[in-house]
Short mmCIF file of N, CA and C and ligand atoms in Angstrom, two decimals:
data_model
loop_
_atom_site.label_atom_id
_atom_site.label_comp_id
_atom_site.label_asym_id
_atom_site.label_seq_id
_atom_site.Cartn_x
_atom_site.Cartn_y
_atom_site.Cartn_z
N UNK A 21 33.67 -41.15 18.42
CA UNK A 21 34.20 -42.40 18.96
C UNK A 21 33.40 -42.81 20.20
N UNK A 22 33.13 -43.95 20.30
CA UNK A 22 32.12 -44.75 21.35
C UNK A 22 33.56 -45.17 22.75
N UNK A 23 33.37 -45.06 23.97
CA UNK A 23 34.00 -45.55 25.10
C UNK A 23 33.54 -47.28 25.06
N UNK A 24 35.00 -47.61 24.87
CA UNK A 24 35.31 -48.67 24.91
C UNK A 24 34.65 -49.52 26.07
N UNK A 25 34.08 -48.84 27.38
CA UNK A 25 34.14 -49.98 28.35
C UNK A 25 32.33 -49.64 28.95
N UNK A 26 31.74 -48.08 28.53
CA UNK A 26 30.80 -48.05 28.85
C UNK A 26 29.50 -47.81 27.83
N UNK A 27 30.19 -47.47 26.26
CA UNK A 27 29.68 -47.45 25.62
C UNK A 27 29.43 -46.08 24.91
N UNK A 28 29.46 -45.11 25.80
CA UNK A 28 28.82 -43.74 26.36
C UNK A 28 29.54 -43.08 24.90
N UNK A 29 29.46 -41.68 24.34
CA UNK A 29 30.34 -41.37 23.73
C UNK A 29 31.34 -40.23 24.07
N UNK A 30 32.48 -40.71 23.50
CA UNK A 30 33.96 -39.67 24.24
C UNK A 30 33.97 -38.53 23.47
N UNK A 31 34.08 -37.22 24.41
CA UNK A 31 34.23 -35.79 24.04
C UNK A 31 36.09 -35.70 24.18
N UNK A 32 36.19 -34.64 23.09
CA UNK A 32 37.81 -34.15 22.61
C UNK A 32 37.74 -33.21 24.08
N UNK A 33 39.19 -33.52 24.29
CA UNK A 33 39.16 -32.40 25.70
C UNK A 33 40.47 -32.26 24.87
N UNK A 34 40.81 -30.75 25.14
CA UNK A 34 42.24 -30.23 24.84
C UNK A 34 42.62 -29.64 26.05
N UNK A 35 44.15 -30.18 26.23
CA UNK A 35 44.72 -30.00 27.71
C UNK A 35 46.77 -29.61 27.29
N UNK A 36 46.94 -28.16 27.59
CA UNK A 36 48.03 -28.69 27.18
C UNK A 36 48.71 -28.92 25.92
N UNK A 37 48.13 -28.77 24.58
CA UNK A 37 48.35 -28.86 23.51
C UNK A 37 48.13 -29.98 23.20
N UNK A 38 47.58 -31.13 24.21
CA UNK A 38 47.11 -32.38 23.63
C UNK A 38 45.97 -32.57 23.80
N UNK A 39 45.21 -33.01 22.65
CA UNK A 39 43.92 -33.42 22.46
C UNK A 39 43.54 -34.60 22.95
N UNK A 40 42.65 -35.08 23.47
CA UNK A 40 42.49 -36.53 24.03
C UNK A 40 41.25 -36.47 24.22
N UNK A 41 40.76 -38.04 24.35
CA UNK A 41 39.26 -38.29 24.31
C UNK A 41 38.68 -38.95 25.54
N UNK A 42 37.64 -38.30 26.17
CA UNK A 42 37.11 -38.86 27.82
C UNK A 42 35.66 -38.34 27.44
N UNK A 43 35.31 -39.77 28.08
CA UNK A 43 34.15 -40.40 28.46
C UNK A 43 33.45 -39.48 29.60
N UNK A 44 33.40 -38.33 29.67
CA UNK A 44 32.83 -37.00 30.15
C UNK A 44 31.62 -37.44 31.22
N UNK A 45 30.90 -38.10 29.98
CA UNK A 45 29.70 -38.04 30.48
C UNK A 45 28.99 -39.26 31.13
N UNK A 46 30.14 -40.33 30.85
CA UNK A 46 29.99 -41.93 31.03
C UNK A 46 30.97 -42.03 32.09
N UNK A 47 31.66 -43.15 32.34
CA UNK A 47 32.94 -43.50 33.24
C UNK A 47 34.03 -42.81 33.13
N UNK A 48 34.20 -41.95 32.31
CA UNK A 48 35.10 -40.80 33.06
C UNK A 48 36.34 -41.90 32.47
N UNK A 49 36.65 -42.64 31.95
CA UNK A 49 37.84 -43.28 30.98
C UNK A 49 38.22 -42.30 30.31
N UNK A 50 39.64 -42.76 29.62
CA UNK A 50 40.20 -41.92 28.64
C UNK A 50 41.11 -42.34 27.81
N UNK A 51 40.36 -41.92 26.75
CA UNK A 51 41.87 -42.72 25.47
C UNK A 51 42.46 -41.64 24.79
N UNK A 52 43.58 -42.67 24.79
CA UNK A 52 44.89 -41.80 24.13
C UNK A 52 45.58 -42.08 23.01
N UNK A 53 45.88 -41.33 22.13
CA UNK A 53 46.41 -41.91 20.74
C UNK A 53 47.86 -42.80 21.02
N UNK A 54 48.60 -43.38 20.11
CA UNK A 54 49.68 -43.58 20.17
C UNK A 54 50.62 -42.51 20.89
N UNK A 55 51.43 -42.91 21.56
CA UNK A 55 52.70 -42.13 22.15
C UNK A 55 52.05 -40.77 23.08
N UNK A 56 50.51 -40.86 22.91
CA UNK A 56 50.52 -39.93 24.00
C UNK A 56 50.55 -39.95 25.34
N UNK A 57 50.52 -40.93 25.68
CA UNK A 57 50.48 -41.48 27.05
C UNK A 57 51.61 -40.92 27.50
N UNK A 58 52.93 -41.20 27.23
CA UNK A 58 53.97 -40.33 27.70
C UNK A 58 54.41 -38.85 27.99
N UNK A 59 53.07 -38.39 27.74
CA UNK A 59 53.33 -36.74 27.58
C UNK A 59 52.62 -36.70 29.01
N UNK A 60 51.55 -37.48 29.52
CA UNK A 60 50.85 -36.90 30.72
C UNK A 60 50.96 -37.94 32.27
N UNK A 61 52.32 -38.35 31.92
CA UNK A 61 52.58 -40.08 32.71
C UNK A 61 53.45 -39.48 33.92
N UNK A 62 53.65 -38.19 33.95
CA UNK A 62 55.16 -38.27 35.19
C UNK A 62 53.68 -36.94 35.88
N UNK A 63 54.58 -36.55 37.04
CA UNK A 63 53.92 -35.60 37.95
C UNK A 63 54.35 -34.38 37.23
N UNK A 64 55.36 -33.69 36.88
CA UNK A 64 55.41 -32.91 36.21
C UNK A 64 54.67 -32.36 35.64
N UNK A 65 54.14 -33.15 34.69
CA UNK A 65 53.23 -32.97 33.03
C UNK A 65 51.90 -32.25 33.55
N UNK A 66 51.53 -30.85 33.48
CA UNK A 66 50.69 -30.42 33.69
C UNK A 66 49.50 -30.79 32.66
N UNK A 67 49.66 -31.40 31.75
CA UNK A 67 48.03 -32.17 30.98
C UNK A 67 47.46 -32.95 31.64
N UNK A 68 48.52 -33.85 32.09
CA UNK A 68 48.59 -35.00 32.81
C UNK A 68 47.60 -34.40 34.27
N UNK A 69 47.69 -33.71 34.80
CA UNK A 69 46.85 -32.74 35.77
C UNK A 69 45.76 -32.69 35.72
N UNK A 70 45.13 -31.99 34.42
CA UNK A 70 44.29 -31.32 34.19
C UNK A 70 42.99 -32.68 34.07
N UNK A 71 43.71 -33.71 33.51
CA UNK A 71 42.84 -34.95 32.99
C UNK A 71 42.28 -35.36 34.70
N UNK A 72 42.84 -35.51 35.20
CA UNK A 72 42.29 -36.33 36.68
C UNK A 72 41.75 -35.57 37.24
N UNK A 73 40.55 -34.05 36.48
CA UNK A 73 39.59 -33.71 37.10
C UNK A 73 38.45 -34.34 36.37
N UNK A 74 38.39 -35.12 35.74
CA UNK A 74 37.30 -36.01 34.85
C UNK A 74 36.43 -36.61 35.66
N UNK A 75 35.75 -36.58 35.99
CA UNK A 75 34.85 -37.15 37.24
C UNK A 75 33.94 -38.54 36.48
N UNK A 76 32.85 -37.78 35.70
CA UNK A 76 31.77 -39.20 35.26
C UNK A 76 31.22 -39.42 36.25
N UNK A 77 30.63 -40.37 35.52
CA UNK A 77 29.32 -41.04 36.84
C UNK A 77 30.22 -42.33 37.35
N UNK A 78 29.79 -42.20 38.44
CA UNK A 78 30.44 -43.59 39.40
C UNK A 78 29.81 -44.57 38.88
N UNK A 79 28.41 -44.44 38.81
CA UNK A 79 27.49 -45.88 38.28
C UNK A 79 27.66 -46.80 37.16
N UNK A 80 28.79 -45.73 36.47
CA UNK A 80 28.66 -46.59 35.28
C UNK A 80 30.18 -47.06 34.68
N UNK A 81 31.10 -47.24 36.20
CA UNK A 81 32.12 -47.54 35.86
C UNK A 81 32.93 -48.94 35.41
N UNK A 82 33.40 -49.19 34.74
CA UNK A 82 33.58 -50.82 34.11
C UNK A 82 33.89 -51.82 34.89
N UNK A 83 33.39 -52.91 34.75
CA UNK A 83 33.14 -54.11 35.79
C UNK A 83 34.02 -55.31 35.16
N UNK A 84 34.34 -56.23 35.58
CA UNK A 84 35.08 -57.27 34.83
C UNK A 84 35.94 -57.19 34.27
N UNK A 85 36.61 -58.20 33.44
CA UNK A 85 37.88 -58.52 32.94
C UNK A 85 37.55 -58.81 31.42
N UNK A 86 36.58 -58.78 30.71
CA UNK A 86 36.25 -58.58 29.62
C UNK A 86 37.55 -57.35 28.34
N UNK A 87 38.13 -58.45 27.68
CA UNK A 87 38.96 -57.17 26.95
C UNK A 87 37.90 -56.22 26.30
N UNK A 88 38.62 -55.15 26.00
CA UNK A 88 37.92 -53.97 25.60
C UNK A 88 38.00 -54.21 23.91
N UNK A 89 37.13 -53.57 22.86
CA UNK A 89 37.46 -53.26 21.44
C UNK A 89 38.12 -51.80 21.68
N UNK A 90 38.69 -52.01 20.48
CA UNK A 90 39.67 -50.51 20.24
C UNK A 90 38.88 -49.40 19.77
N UNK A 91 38.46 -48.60 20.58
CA UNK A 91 37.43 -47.34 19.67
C UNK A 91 37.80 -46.74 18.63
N UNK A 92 38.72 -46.87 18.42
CA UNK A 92 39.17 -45.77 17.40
C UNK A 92 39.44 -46.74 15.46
N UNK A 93 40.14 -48.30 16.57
CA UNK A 93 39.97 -49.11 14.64
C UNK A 93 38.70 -49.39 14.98
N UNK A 94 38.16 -49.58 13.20
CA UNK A 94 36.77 -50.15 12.63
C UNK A 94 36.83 -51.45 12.10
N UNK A 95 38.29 -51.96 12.71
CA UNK A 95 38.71 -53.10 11.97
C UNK A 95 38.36 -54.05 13.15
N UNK A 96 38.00 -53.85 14.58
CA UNK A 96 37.26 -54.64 15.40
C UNK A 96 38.64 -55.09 16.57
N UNK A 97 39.54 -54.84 16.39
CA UNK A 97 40.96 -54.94 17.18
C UNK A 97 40.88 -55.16 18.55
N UNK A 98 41.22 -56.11 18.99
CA UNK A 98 40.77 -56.40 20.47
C UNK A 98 42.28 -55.79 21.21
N UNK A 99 41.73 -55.24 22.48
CA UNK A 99 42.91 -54.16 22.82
C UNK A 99 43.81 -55.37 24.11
N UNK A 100 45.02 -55.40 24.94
CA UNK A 100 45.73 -55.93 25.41
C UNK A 100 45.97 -55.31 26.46
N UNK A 101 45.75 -56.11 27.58
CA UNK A 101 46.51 -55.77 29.01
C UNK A 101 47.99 -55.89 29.21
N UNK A 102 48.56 -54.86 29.45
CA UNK A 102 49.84 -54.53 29.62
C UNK A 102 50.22 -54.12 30.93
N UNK A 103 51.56 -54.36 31.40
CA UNK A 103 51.78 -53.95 32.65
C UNK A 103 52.15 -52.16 32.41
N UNK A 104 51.93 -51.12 33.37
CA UNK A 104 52.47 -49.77 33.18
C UNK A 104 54.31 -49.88 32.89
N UNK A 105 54.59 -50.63 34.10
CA UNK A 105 55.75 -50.29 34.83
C UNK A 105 56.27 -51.99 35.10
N UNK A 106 57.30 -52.01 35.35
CA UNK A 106 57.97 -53.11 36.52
C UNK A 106 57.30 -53.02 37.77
N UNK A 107 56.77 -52.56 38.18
CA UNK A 107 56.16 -52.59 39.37
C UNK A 107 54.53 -53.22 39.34
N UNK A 108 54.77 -54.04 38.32
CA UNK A 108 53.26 -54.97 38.33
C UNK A 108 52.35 -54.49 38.62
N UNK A 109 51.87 -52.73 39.19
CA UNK A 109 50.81 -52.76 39.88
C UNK A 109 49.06 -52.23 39.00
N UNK A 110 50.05 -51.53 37.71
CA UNK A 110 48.75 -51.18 37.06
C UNK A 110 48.60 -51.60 35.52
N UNK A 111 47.80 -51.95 35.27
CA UNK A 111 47.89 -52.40 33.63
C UNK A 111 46.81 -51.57 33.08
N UNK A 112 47.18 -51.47 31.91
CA UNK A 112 46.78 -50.58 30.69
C UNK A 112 46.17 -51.25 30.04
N UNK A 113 45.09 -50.70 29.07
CA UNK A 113 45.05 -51.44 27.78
C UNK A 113 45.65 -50.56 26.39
N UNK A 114 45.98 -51.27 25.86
CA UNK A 114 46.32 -51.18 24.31
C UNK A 114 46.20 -52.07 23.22
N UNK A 115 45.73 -50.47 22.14
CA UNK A 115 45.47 -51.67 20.97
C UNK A 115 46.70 -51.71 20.27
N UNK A 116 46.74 -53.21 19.51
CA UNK A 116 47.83 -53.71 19.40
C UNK A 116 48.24 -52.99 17.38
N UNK A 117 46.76 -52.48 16.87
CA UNK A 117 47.32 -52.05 16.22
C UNK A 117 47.57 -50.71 15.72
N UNK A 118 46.40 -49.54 16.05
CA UNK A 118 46.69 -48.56 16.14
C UNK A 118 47.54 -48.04 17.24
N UNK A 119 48.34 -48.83 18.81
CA UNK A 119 48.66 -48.27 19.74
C UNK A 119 48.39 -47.04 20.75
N UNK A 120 46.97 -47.28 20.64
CA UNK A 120 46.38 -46.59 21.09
C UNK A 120 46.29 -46.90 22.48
N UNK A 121 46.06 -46.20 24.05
CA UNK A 121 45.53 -46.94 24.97
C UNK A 121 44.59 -46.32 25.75
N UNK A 122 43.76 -46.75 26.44
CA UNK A 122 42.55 -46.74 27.35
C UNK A 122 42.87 -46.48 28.94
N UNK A 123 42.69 -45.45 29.47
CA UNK A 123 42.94 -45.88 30.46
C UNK A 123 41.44 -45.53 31.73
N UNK A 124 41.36 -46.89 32.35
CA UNK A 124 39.62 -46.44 33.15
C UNK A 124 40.41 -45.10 33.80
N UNK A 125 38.95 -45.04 34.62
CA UNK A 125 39.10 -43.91 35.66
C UNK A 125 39.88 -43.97 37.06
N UNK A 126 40.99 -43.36 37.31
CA UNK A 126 41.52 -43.55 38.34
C UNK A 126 43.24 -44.25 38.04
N UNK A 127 43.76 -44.83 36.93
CA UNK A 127 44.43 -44.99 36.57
C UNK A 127 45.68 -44.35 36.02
N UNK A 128 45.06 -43.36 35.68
CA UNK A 128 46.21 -42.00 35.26
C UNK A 128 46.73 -41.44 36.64
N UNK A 129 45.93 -41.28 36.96
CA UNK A 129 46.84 -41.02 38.87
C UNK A 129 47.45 -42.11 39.57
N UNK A 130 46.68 -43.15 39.63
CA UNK A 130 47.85 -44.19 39.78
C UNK A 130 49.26 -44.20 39.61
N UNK A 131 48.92 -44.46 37.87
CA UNK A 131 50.40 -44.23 37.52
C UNK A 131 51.15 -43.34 37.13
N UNK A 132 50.85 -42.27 37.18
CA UNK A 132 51.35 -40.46 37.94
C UNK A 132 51.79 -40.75 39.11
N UNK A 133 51.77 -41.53 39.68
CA UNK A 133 52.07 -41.41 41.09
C UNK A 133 53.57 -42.33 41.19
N UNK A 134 53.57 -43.15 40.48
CA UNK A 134 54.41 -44.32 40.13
C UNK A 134 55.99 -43.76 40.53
N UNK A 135 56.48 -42.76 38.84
CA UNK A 135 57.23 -42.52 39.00
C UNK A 135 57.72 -40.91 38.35
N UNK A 136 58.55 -40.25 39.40
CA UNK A 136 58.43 -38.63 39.14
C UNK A 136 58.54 -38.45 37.39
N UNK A 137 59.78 -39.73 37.10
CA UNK A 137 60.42 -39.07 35.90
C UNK A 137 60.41 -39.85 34.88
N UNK A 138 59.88 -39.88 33.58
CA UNK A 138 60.42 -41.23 32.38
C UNK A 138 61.88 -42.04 32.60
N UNK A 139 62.87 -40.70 33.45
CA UNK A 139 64.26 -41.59 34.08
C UNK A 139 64.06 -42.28 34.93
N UNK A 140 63.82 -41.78 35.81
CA UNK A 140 63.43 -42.76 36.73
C UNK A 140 62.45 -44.20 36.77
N UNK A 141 61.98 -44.43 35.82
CA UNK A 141 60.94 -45.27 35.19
C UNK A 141 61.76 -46.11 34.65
N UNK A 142 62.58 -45.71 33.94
CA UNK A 142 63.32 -46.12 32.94
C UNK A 142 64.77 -46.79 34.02
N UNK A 143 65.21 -46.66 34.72
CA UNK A 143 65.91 -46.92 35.46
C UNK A 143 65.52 -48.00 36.35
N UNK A 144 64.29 -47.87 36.70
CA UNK A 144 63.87 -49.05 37.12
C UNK A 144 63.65 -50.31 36.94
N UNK A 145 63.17 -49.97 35.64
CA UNK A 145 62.64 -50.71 34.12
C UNK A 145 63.59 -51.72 34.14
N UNK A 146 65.29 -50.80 33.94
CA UNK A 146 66.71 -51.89 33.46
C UNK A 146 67.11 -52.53 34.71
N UNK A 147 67.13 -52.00 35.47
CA UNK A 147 67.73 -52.57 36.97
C UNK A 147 66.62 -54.06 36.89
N UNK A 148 64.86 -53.62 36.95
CA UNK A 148 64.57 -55.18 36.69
C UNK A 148 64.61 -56.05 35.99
N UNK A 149 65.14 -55.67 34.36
CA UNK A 149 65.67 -56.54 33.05
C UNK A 149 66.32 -56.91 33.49
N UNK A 150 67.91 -56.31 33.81
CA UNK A 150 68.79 -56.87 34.04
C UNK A 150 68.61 -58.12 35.19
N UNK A 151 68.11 -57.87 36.15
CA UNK A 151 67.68 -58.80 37.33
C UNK A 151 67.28 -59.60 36.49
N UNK A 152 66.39 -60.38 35.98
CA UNK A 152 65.53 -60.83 35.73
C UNK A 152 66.35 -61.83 33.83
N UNK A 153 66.89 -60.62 33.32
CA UNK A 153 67.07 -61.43 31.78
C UNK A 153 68.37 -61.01 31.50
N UNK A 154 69.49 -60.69 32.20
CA UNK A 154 70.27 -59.92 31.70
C UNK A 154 71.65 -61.12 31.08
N UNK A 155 71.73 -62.25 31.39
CA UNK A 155 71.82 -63.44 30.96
C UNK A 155 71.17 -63.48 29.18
N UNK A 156 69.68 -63.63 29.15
CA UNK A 156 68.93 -64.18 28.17
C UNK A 156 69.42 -62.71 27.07
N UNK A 157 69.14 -61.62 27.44
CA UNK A 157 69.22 -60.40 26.80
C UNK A 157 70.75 -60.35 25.84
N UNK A 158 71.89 -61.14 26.73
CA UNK A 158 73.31 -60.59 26.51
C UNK A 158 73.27 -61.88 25.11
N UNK A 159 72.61 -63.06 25.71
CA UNK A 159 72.49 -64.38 24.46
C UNK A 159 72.10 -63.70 23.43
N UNK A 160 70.56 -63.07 23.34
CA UNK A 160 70.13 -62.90 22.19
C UNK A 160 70.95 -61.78 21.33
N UNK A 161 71.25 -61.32 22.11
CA UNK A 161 72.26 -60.08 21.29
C UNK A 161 73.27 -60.83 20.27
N UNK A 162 73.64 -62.08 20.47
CA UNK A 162 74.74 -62.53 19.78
C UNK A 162 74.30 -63.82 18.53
N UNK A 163 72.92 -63.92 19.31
CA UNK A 163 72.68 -65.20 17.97
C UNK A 163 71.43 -65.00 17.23
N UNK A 164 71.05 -66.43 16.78
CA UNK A 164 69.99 -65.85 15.62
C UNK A 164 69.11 -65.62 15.23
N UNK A 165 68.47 -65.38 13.78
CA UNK A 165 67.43 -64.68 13.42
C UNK A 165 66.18 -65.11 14.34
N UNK A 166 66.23 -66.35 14.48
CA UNK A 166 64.92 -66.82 15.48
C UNK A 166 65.20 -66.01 17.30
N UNK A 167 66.06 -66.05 17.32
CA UNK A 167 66.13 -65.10 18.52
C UNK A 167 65.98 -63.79 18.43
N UNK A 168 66.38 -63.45 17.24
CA UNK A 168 66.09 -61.89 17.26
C UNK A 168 64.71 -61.89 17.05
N UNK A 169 63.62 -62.95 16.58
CA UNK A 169 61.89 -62.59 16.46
C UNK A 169 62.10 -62.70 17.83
N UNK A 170 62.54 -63.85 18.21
CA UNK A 170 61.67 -63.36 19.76
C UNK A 170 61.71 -62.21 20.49
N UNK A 171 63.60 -61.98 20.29
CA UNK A 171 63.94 -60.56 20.84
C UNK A 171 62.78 -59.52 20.82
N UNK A 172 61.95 -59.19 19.28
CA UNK A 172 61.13 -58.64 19.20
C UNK A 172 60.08 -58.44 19.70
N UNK A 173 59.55 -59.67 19.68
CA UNK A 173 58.12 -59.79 20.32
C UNK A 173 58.44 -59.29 22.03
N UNK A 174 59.28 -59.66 22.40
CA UNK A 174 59.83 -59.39 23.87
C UNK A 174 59.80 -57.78 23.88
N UNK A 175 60.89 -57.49 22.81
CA UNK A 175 60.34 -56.29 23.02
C UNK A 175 59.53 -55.18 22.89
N UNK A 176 58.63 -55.99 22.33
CA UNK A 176 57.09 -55.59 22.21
C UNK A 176 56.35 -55.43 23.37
N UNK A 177 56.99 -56.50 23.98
CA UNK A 177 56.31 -56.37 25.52
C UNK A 177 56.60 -55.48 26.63
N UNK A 178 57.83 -55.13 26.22
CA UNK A 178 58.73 -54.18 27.28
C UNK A 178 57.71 -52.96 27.09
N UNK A 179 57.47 -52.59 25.66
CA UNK A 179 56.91 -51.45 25.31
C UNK A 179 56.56 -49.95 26.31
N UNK A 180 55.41 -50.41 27.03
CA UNK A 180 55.16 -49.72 28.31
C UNK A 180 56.18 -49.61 29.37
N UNK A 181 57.17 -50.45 29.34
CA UNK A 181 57.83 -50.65 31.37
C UNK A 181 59.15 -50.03 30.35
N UNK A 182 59.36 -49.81 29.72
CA UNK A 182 61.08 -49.64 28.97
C UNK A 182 60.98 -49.18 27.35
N UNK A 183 60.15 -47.92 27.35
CA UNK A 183 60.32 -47.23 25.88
C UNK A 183 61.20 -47.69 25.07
N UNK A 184 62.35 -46.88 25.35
CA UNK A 184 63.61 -46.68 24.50
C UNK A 184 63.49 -47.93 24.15
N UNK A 185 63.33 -49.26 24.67
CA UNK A 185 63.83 -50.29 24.36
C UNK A 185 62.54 -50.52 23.03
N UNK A 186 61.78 -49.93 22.86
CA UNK A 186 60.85 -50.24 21.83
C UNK A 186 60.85 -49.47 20.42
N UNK A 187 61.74 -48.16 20.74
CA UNK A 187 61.53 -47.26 19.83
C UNK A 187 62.76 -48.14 18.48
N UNK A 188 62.49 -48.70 17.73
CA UNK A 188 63.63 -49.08 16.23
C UNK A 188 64.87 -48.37 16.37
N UNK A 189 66.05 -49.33 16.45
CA UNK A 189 67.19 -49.15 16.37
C UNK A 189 67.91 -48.45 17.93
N UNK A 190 67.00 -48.25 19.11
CA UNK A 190 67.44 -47.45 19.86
C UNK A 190 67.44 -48.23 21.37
N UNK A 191 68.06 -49.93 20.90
CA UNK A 191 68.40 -50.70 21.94
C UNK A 191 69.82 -50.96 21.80
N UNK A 192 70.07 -51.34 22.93
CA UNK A 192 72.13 -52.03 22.88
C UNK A 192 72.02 -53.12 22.48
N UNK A 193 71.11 -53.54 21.79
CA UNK A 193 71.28 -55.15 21.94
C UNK A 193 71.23 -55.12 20.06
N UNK A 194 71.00 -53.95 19.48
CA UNK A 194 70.57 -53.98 18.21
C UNK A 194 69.47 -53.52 17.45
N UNK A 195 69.20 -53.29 16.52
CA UNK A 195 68.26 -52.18 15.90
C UNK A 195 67.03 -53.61 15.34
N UNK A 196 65.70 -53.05 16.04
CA UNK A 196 64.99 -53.80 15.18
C UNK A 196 64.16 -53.39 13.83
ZN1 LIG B 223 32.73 -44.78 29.32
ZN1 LIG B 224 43.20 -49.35 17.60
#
């Protein structure tokens, strides 16, 4: 697999019982399959550790706002900036169809740093839904099919800042 942002190619590092792919020898990026991101996201997670000794070359670290392609589809999948958290401060990329995500160098500690616990994340997450949609959220729960696509797509978006709320069937508002 080719690094999405420098080109370089990504070596398998096993950390932890999870396998993951960094740009070693390039910008020191790192992609992660679907759902692994959550295994190395809190302070706890000793994989999560081991990855933020990845160094790379400084010189060749990614510049601009250019979306990334998805390394891993061959189907050419342009990957999506996502927020981590409610706390606006770091965005991810992901591809939208393998769910895979990218994260440059320096980013995994970032948001390691964020928050100790997926609870606590997650707690945050609802306290700012609710702030924010807890009105729109309580509507869509009750009416129709066109609200429930949007519901979806919405909660497509939550994805990163509010799991549970993404995983099928495992919202209060209804199973998608
Ligand atoms: Zn790279
Ligand atoms: Zn992909």
């Amino acid at each position: 697999m080719n690094c999405p942002a420098c080109e370089g190619t990504l070596s398998e590092k096993t950390v932890g019982g999870l396998t993951v792919d960094v740009c070693e020898d390039g910008c020191a990026g790192l992609w992660l399959d679907n759902f692994e991101l959550e295994k190395v996201d809190e302070q706890h997670e000793s994989a999560g550790e081991a990855l933020l000794d990845v160094t790379g070359d400084p010189g060749l670290r990614p510049e601009g706002d250019d979306p990334y392609a998805c390394p891993s589809c061959s189907d050419g999948s342009v990957m999506h900036r996502n927020f981590f958290s409610v706390k606006r401060e770091i965005e991810v990329d992901e591809c939208p169809t393998c769910g895979g995500v990218w994260l440059d160098v320096g980013e995994l500690g970032a948001l390691r740093r964020q928050y100790e616990t997926e609870e606590a994340k997650r707690r945050a997450a609802e306290e700012e839904y609710q702030r924010m949609f807890g009105d729109e959220l309580d509507r869509m729960r009750r009416e129709s099919l066109d609200d429930l696509q949007r519901a979806r797509s919405f909660a497509h978006a939550l994805r990163f800042v509010l799991p549970s709320y993404w995983i099928p069937g495992d919202q209060d508002w209804g199973a998608y």
